[in-house]
Structures are given as C-alpha cells and as structure tokens.
XYZ file of C-alpha atoms in Angstrom:
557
model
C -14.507 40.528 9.563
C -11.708 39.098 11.562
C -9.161 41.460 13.128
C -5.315 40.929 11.610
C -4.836 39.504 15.382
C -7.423 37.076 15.340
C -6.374 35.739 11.772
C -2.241 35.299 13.373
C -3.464 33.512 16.349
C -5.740 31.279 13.486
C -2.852 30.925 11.415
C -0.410 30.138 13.731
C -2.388 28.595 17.431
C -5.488 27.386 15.766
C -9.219 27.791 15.945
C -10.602 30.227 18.148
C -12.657 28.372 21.517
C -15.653 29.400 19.520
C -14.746 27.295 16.240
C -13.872 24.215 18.283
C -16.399 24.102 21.253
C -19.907 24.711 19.596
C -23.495 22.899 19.803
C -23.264 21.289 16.359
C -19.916 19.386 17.044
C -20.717 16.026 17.388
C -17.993 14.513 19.773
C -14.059 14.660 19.976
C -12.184 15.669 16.651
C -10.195 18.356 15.104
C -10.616 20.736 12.371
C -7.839 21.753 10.168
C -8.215 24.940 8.024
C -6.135 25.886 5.159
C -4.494 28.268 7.085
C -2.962 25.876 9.112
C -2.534 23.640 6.525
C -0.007 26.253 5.174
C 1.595 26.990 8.189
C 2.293 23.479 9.520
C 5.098 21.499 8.721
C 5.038 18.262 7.030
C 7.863 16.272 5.674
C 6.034 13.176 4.001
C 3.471 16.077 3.373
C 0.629 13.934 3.960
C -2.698 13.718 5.983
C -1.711 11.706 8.910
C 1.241 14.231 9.683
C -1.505 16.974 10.278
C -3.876 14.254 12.203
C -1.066 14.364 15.214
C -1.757 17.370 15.460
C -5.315 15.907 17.375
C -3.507 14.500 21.134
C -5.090 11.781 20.374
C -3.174 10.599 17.199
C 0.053 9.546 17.559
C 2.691 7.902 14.826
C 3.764 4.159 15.873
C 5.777 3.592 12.474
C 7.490 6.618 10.697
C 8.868 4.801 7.715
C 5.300 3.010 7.483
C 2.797 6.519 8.083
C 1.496 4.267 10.526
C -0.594 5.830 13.080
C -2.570 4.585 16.257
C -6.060 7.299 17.182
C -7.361 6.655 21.182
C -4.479 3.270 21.029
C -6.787 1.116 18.412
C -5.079 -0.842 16.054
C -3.817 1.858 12.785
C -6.281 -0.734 10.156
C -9.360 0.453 12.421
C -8.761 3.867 10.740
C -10.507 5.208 7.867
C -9.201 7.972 5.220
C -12.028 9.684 3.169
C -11.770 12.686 0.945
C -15.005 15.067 0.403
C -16.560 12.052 2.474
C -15.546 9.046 -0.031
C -13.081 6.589 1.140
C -9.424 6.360 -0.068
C -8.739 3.615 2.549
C -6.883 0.684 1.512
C -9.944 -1.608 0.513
C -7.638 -4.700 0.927
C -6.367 -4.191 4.550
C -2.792 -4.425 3.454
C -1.356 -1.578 4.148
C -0.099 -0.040 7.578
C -0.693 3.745 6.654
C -4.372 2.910 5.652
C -3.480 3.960 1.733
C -2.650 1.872 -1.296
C -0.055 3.474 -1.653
C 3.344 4.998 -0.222
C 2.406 8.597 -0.833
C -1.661 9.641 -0.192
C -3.458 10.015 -3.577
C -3.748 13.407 -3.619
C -1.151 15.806 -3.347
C -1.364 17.801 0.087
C -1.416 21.251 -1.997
C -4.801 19.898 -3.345
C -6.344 19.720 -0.287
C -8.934 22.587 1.318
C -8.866 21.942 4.742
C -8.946 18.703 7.022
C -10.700 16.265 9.851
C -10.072 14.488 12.193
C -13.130 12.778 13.322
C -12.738 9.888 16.821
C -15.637 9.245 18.421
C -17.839 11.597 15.925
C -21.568 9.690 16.367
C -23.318 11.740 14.068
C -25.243 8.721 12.003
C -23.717 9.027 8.717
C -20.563 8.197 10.101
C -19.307 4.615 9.349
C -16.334 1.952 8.927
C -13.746 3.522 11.630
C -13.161 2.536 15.468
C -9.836 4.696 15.306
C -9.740 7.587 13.373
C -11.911 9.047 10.086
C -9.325 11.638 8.856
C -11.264 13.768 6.048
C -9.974 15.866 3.310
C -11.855 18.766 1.302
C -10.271 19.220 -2.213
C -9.904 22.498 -3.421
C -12.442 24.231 -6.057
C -12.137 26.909 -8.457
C -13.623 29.941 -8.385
C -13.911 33.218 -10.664
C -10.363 34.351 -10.021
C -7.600 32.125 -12.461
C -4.851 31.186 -10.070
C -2.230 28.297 -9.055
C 1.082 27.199 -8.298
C 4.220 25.848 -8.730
C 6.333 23.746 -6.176
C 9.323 22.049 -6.004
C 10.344 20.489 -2.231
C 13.893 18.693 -1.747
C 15.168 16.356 0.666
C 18.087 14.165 0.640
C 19.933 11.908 3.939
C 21.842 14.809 4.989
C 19.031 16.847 5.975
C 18.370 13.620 8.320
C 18.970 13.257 11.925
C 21.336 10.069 13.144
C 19.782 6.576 13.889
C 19.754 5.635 17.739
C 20.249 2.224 18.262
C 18.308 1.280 21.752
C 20.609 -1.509 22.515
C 23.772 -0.085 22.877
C 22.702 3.879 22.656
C 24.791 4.233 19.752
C 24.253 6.779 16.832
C 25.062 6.046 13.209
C 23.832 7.659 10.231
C 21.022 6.818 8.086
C 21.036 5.231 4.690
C 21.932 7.690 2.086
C 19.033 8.855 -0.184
C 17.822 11.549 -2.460
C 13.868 12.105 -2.711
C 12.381 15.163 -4.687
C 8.590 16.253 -5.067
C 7.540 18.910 -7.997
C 3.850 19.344 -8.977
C 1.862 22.321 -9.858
C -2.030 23.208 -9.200
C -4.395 25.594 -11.524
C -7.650 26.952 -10.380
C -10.039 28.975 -12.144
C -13.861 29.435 -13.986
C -14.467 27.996 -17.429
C -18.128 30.131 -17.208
C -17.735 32.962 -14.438
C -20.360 32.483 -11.943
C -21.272 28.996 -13.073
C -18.804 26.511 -13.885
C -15.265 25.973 -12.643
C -12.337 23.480 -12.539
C -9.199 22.572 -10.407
C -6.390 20.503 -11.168
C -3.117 19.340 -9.772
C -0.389 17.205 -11.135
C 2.510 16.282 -8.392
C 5.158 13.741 -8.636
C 7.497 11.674 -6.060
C 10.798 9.928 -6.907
C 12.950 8.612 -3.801
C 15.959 6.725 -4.260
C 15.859 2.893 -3.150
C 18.888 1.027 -2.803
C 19.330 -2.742 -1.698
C 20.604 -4.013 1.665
C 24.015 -3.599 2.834
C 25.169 -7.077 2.056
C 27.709 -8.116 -0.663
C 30.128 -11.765 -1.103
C 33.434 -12.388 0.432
C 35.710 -9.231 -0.586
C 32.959 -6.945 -1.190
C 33.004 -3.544 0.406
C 29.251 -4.409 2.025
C 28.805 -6.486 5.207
C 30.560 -10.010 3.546
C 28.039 -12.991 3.257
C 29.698 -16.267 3.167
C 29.585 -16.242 -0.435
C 32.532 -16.100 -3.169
C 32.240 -13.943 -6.176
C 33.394 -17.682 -7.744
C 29.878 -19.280 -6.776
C 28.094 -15.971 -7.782
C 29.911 -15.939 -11.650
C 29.829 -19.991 -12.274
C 26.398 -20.263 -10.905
C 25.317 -17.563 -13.731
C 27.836 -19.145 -16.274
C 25.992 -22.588 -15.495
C 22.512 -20.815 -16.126
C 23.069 -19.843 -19.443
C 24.139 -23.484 -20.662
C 20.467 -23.635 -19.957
C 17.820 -22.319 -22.875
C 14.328 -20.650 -22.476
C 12.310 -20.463 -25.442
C 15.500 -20.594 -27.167
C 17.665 -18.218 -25.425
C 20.498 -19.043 -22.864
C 18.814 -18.123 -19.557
C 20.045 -15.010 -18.408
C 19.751 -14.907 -13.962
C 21.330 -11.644 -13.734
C 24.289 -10.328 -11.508
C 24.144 -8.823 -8.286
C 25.140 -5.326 -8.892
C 22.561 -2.708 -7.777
C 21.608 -0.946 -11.080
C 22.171 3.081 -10.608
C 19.051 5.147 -10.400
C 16.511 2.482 -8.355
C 14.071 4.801 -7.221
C 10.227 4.765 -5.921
C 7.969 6.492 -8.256
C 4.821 8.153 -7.564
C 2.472 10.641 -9.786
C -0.964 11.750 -8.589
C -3.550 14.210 -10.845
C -6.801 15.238 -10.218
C -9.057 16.947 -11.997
C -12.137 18.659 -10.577
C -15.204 20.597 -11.900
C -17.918 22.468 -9.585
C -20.833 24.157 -11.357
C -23.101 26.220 -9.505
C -26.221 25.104 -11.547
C -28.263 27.845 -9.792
C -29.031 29.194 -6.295
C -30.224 26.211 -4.832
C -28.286 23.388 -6.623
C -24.606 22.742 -7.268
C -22.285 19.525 -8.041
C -19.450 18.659 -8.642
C -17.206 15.885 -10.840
C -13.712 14.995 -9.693
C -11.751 12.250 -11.271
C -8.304 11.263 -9.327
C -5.565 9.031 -10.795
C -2.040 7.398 -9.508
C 0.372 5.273 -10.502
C 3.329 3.860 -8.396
C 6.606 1.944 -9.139
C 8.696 0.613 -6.040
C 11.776 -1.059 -6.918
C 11.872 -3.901 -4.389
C 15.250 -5.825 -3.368
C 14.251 -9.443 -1.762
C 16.197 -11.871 0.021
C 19.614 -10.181 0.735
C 20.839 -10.501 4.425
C 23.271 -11.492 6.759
C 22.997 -15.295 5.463
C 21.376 -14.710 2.009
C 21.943 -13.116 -1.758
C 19.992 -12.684 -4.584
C 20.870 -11.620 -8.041
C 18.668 -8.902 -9.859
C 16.783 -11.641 -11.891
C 15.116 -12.520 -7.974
C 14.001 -9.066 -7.674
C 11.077 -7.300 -9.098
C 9.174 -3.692 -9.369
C 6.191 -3.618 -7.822
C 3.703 -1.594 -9.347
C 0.142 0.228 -8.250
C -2.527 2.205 -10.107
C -5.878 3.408 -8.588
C -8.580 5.339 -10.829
C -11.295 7.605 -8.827
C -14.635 8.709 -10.354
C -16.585 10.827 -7.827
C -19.969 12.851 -8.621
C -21.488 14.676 -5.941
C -24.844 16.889 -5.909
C -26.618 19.361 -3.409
C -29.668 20.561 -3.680
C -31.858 23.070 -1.484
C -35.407 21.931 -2.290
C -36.893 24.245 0.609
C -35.574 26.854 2.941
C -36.405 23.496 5.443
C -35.330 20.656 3.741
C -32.062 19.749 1.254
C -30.474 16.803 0.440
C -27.076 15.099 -0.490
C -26.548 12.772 -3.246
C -22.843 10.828 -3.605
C -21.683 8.447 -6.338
C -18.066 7.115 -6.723
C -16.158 4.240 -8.625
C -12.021 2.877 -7.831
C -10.456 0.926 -9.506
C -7.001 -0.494 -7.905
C -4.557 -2.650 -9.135
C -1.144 -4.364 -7.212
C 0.747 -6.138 -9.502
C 4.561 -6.907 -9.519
C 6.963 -6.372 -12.753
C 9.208 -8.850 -12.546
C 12.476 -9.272 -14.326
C 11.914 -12.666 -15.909
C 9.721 -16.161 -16.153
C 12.231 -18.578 -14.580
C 12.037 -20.863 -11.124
C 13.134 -19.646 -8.462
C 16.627 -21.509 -8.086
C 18.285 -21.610 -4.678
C 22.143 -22.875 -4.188
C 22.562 -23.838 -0.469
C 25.931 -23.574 0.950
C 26.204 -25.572 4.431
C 28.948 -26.048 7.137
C 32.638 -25.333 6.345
C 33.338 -21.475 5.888
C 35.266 -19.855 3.236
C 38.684 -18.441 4.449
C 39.142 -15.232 6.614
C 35.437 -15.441 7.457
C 35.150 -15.124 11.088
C 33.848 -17.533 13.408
C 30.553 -16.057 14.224
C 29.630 -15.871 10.147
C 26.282 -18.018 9.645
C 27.107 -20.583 8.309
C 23.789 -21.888 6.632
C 23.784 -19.342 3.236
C 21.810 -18.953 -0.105
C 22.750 -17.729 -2.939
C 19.208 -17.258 -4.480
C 18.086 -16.067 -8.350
C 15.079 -16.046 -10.946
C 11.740 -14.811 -10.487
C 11.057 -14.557 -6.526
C 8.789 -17.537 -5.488
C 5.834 -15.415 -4.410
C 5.480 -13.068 -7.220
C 5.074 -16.442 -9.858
C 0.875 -15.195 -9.698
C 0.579 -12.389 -7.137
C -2.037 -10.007 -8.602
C -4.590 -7.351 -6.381
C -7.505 -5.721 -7.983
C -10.454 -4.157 -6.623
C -13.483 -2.395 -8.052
C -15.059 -0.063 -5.288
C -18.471 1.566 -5.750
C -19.959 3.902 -3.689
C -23.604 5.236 -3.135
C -24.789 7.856 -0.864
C -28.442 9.731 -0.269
C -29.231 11.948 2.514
C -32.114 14.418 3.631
C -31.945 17.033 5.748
C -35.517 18.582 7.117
C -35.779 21.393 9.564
C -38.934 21.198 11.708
C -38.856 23.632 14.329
C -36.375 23.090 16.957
C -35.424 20.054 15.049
C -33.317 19.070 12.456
C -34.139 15.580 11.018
C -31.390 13.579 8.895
C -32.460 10.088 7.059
C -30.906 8.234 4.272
C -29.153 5.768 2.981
C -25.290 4.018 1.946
C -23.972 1.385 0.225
C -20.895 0.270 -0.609
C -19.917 -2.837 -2.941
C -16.064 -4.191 -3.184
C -15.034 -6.394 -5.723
C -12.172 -8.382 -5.023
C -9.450 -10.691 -7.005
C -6.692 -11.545 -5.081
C -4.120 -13.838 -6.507
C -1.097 -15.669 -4.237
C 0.197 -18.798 -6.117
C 3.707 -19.363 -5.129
C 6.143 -21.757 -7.285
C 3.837 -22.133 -10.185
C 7.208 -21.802 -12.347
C 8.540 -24.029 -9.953
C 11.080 -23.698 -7.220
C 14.363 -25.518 -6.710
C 17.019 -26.040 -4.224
C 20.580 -27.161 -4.744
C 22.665 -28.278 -2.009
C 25.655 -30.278 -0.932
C 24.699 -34.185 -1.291
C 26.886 -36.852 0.425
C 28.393 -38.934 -1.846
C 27.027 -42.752 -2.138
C 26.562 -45.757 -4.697
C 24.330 -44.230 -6.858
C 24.769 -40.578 -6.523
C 29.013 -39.233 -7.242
C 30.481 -35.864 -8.235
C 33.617 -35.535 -10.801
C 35.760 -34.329 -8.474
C 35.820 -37.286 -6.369
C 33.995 -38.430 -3.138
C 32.973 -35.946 -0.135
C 31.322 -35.931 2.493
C 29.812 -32.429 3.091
C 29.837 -32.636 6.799
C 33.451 -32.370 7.000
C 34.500 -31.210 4.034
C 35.786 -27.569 2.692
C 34.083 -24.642 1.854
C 35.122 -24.846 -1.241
C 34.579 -28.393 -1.656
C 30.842 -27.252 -0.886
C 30.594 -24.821 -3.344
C 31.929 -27.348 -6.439
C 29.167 -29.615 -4.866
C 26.506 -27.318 -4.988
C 27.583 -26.295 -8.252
C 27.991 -29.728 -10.222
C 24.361 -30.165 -9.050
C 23.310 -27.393 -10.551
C 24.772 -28.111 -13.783
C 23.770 -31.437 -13.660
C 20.150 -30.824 -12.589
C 19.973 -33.005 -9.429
C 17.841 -30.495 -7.116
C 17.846 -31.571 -3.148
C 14.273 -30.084 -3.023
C 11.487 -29.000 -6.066
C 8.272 -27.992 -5.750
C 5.622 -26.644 -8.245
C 2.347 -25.424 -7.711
C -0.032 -26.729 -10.609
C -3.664 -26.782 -10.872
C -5.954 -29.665 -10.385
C -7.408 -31.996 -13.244
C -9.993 -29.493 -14.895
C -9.116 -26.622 -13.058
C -7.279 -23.588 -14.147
C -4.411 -21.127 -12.304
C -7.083 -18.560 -11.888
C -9.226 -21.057 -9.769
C -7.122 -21.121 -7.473
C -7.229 -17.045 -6.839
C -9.755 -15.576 -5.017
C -12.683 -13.643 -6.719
C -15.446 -12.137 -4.862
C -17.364 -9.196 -3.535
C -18.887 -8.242 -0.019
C -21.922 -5.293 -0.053
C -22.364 -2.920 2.693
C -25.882 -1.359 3.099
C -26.552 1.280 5.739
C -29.959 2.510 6.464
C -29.900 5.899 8.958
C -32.041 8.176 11.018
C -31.150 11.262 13.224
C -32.931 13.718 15.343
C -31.109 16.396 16.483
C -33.310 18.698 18.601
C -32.213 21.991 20.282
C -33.620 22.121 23.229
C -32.140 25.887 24.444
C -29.452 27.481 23.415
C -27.791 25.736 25.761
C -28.638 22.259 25.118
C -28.651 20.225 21.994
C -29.574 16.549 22.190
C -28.874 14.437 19.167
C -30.313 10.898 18.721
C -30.091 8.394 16.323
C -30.398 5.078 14.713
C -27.965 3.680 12.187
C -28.668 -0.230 10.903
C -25.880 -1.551 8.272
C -25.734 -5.327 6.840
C -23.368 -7.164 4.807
C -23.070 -9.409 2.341
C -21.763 -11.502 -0.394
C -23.006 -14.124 -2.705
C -20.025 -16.174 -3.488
C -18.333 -19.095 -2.000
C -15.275 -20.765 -2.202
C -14.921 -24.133 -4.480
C -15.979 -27.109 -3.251
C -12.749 -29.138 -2.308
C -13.678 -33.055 -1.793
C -10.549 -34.007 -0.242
C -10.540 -31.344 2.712
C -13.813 -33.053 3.510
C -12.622 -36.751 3.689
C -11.639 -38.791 6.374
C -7.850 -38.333 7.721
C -5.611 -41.591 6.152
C -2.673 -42.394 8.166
C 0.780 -41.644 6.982
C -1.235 -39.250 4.771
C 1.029 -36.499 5.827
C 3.925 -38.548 4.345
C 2.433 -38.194 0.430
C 4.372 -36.554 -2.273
C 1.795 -34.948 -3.305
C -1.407 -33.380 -1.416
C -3.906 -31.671 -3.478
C -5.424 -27.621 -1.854
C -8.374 -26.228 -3.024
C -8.670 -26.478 -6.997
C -4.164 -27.147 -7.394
C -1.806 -30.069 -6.390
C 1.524 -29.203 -4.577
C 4.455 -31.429 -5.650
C 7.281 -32.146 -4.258
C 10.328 -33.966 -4.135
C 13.516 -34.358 -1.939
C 16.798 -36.663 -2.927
C-alpha cells in the first residue's frame, strides 16, 4: 500500500517517476487520476482546463475553450470518452465539442488523458491532442453527491486592453452549475449503475449599443425611426395578423442553458467477461443577439435561440478468452442536432440611414447605419444533424516476449447540413433621390444633402409604401425542392491494424506496427447544367443566376 506521504505528493504534485516513465507508455502524454482531478482547479470545469496541465497544451481562446497541443491548429484535436469520440463531427466548433459546456459533467469523470504523439496503432483522427475521459462506475458500496458551484462578474479579474494598457471591468454576469451523481450495485458483485444529472445557466445579455438618448453607446438611430418603423409593420398582415417585429429592449433573464445526464451500467458477467452500457444526453439553449454595433440595431424579432441536442448510445465488452489472449469489442451511436428557434417567419427587413447625422451626434459617429428586424437572414433554413456510428474489435495475444494487437474500426457520419439564406426573402429600404417617376409626400429631396431627419421620413415612407432599394429571395429551381438545395451525405472510415510489441529485456521494449485506414462516401452533389456551360458575356449583369438546384433573385431601384 502507499504510504500517507506518497498519496499527498499524488494528490497534490502528481504521479510518481514510476507512473509516468514506464516501458508500456507509448510516447509523450499525461495521465490524470482522480485524485488530481479533485484537487485541481477548474473554472469552466471541463477537460481541456486539466489538458494544460500537459506543457504542451496551452489555451489560445478562453471564452472559446480553445486550445492549441505541440502549436497544431485546436480542430486537429480529438476528445474521446472511454475511447469513443465526443468531437464535434461537423468541424464547427473551436473547443472541439458541440457544445459550450463538455457533455459530461466533470464530476462524472474517473480519471483523464492526454495523449500527443501516442503511436500505439489503435490510435486515430488527431495530429494535436486525443484528450480521453474514463466515466465513473458503480460498485458494491451506494454512494454520490451533491454540488452546487457559483460564479458571477465580480469574482472576475479586469479586462486589459493592449492598445492603450487600460483596465476596465468585464461585462456583468451571473452563471450557476448544480448537479448531483449516484453510484451503487443493483446485484452486489454483478451488476451496477452510475448516473449524473448537472445543469448550466449563464446570463447572456446583448451588446452595449442603444439609439440616440439611450444610456448604451448611442447609434445614429432615433427612438422615432425605431417606434414608426414597428408602427408601419403592423399595418402589414401575416396569415391574418398585424406583423409584430418586436422592440429592442433586452428581455430580463436571457441566459445560456445547458443540462447533461448519463446513465451507466457495468455488469461483471463473470471472471473473465464484463461490459458495460452507458447512454449520455444534452440539450443546449443559447440566446443569441445579432447585428447590434457601433453602426447597426436590431429589434428582438432579428434575434433567435439557438438550440443543440446530442444523444449517446455506447456498449462496450471485454472478454479474457485465455490467460494469453483477450479481446475488446466497442459499439456506439450520436445523434446531434443544431437548429435555431427563431422568434418569427418574416423577411429580414433592413432600413438604411445614409449621410446627414441626427443632432448632438458627434462628428466621428458612422454615418452609414441599419436599423435591422425579422427573422435574421441566415437562420431562414439553417439546420445541422448528424448520425455517428461507431465500431470497434481488438485482440490482444501474448506469445512469449510478445504481445500481439490486431483489429479493426470503423466509423460512419451521416451528415445534413442546411444554409439557405433569404428564402423568406430579404429587403432593404433606403433613402431614394427624388425624380419623375419616383416622389415622397413630403416634398422633393435629395438625400445627399439633405437632413437626418429628412432621411429617416425617406426611409420610412418607403417602407410603408413598399418600394425596397434592394430584395432578394432564395427559391428553388423548377422541380426542385428547399431541401435540395441542403447538403445530405455520409463519409465511412475503415481502419484495419496490427502491432507487435516485443520486450526485448527489461530494459528495452520495441513496439512496431501497421495501421491502414480508407475513406469513403457514395454520394454526390446534383448535377447543375448551368455551372457546366460556356461563360455568356454580360452574364454577370442578369437578374437572376440560378446555383445548384435554387435561383437567386434580385432586384435594385
């Protein structure tokens, strides 16, 4: 047994010399233990905050959980958990997750990995980092816990702005984490469980910005153009109803919302055989504030929720055939979903405001501003989903001095990935010079010259009256349909292995191998006639230009 010295110098320094320098380490990478994983600090209390702890692994982007391993790029990394991947399967995301928070709470996890130039064979889909995370089990004795961590912008440190070395203080937030975990046998000896619940909810507030006379940093906007432009809106009907494009105040409570569970069962099924079932769910809602700046405004029907849900299904089984050979058998299914909650069905409308300024702006005010509202032009058909399965088979056989290791991976992702922008249409109003054909009831202008709010009563009447500067509307082709135009497919991975690892003394090990892995996919994109044709001149003049299986329309006055 360990002395109560050696276990304070694990708890608190780390592994002994003997744990971390050993002949069946196969290259650089650190091991975490659950000691440490209690004693080590973590404020976002996730996986990449105890893979710095590797020299290695540094952060480049706090507020993303970005991190860089040996300077790759962070989307070389790879995060597993018991050896199945949790990565982003999309490539989206600069903390490697597909989500904000990890999947699994931290007070879930066993002990950790941190794996950088590990070559034993089974090792794939990483040039960075493979950071790997053993759940927890259950075991004969019934135990668990409850938590409950706190954190809110005073318990923050001050900004430091690298231009001018200033300090200011960071946005004001509240964030709070609660969860509990429960551990015990459901048939001593033979079958147990483990489960954790945790949730996150962090306050999210919009940009600083606000109109003239607003408290916020002023865009060159009047509460006038804000109220008439949402008074004009609702002369208009949809489906019956005045159209409603919402008000800029920032409703109270906007928060990010995260819950994680995971359920897991191990049975022993008897000296020489064991598996285990876990099953891992989470669901996130992000409140998400676009286009507000130093030139631009939106009003709460422009922004939108976007919301996440992944679904693991993991099955694992060992089995020790002979005292000289054993094998591994993995099988896994995700499902993820991205898809945004937005606040209505309507265009996206933008009111220009050029030129002239509105009084007691100053000087250096941009003067080019949007006043911007209904549903946000990319989020018309944005939809993720992918389907993830997961095989594994391995064989271990000790002959002598060596130990062989062959098997087998593969890996299938199924993708649909939908980015239509403006299918609802998007519209632009904007000061128009007066002419022949085209006048205003307020009289003639000139919008070069004339007022701010001259502008604004411009921009307005046009709105009312339905004379857009700019429209466009994404639509599909003749016989196509909206989901055409998304992309649907699926790439398969197969990797075939073999390892020799052969001690040669006790003070040499020499481990060869041969790993072989192919990829795939049996769709293709539609067939699009035009992009094949011969280039017409003055074709990049035509009102309307036809992309893969939809025709983008547009007009300008």
């Amino acid at each position: 047994q360990q002395s109560v010295l050696q276990q304070v110098l694990q708890r608190f320094v780390g592994p002994t010399p003997g744990q971390t320098f050993n002949s069946s380490n196969m290259g650089a990478g650190t091991n975490i233990n659950s000691a440490q994983l209690h004693a080590l600090a973590s404020i976002q209390r996730n996986l990449q905050d105890y893979a710095r702890t590797d020299p290695r692994v540094a952060q480049t982007n706090k507020e993303r959980g970005e991190i860089t391993a040996a300077g790759q790029n962070s989307r070389f990394n790879s995060i597993t958990i018991d050896g199945v991947t949790i990565s982003d399967t999309f490539g989206l995301e600069g903390n490697n997750l597909p989500t904000l928070k990890q999947p699994i709470s931290i007070d879930a996890i066993q002990s950790a990995q941190v794996n950088l130039s590990n070559y034993d064979i089974t090792q794939k889909g990483y040039t960075g980092a493979n950071i790997n995370a053993v759940t927890k089990s259950g075991t004969n004795e019934l135990k668990g816990s409850v938590y409950y961590v706190y954190r809110d912008g005073n318990m923050v440190g001050q900004r430091f702005n690298r231009t001018d070395g200033s300090y200011a203080d960071a946005p004001g937030f509240k964030e709070d984490t609660k969860g509990f975990t429960l551990g015990g046998p459901l048939i001593a000896d033979k079958l147990f469980f483990f489960a954790s619940h945790e949730e996150l909810k962090s306050t999210r507030s919009a940009p600083d910005f606000g109109p003239v006379g607003d408290s916020k940093t002023n865009v060159a906007i009047t509460p006038d153009a804000l109220a008439k432009a949402a008074q004009i809106a609702a002369g208009y009907s949809l489906n019956g109803q005045p159209v409603d494009v919402g008000s800029f105040s920032i409703p109270s409570g906007s928060q990010l919302v995260v819950k994680d569970s995971l359920l897991k069962l191990d049975w022993t099924v008897n000296d020489n055989h064991r598996a285990n079932l876990r099953y891992t769910r989470t669901e996130q809602s992000e409140p998400i504030f676009p286009n507000i700046g130093a030139s631009v405004l939106s009003l709460n029907s422009n922004w939108y929720s976007q919301g996440k849900q992944i679904e693991t299904v993991v099955g694992q089984w060992f089995g020790d055939w002979t005292p000289a050979f054993s094998t591994e058998a993995k099988l896994s299914y995700r499902s993820y979903e991205s898809v945004p909650v937005n606040n209505t069905t309507l265009p996206q409308i933008t009111l220009n405001f050029l030129n002239a300024l509105p009084t007691g702006m100053p000087a250096t005010t941009p003067n080019n501003r949007s006043l911007i509202f209904g549903t946000e032009r990319s989020r018309h058909f944005n939809e993720l989903r992918t389907k993830t399965t997961d095989a594994f088979f391995a064989g271990n056989w000790a002959l002598g001095a060596h130990e062989i290791k062959g098997g087998v991976d593969h890996s299938r992702n199924e993708v649909f990935n939908a980015f239509l922008q403006d299918i609802y249409g998007n519209y632009t109003f904007r000061c128009i010079n007066s002419s022949a054909s085209f006048a205003y009831s307020f009289g003639a202008i000139n919008c070069g010259t004339a007022t701010a709010a001259q502008v604004e009563a411009a921009v307005l009447e046009n709105f009312q009256r339905g004379r857009p500067f700019t429209y466009a509307v994404n639509t599909p082709a003749a016989g196509k349909t909206l989901a055409d135009g998304a992309a649907a497919w699926s790439l398969a991975s197969t990797g075939l292995f073999l390892q020799d690892t052969w001690a040669v003394s006790k003070q040499l090990t020499l481990t060869g191998g041969l790993r072989v892995d192919t990829q795939s996919t049996a769709d293709k994109p539609l067939y699009n006639a035009a992009a094949a044709a011969a280039l017409v001149a003055g074709n990049a003049a035509t009102k309307t230009k036809q992309s893969g299986g939809f025709e983008i329309g547009r007009a300008h006055v």
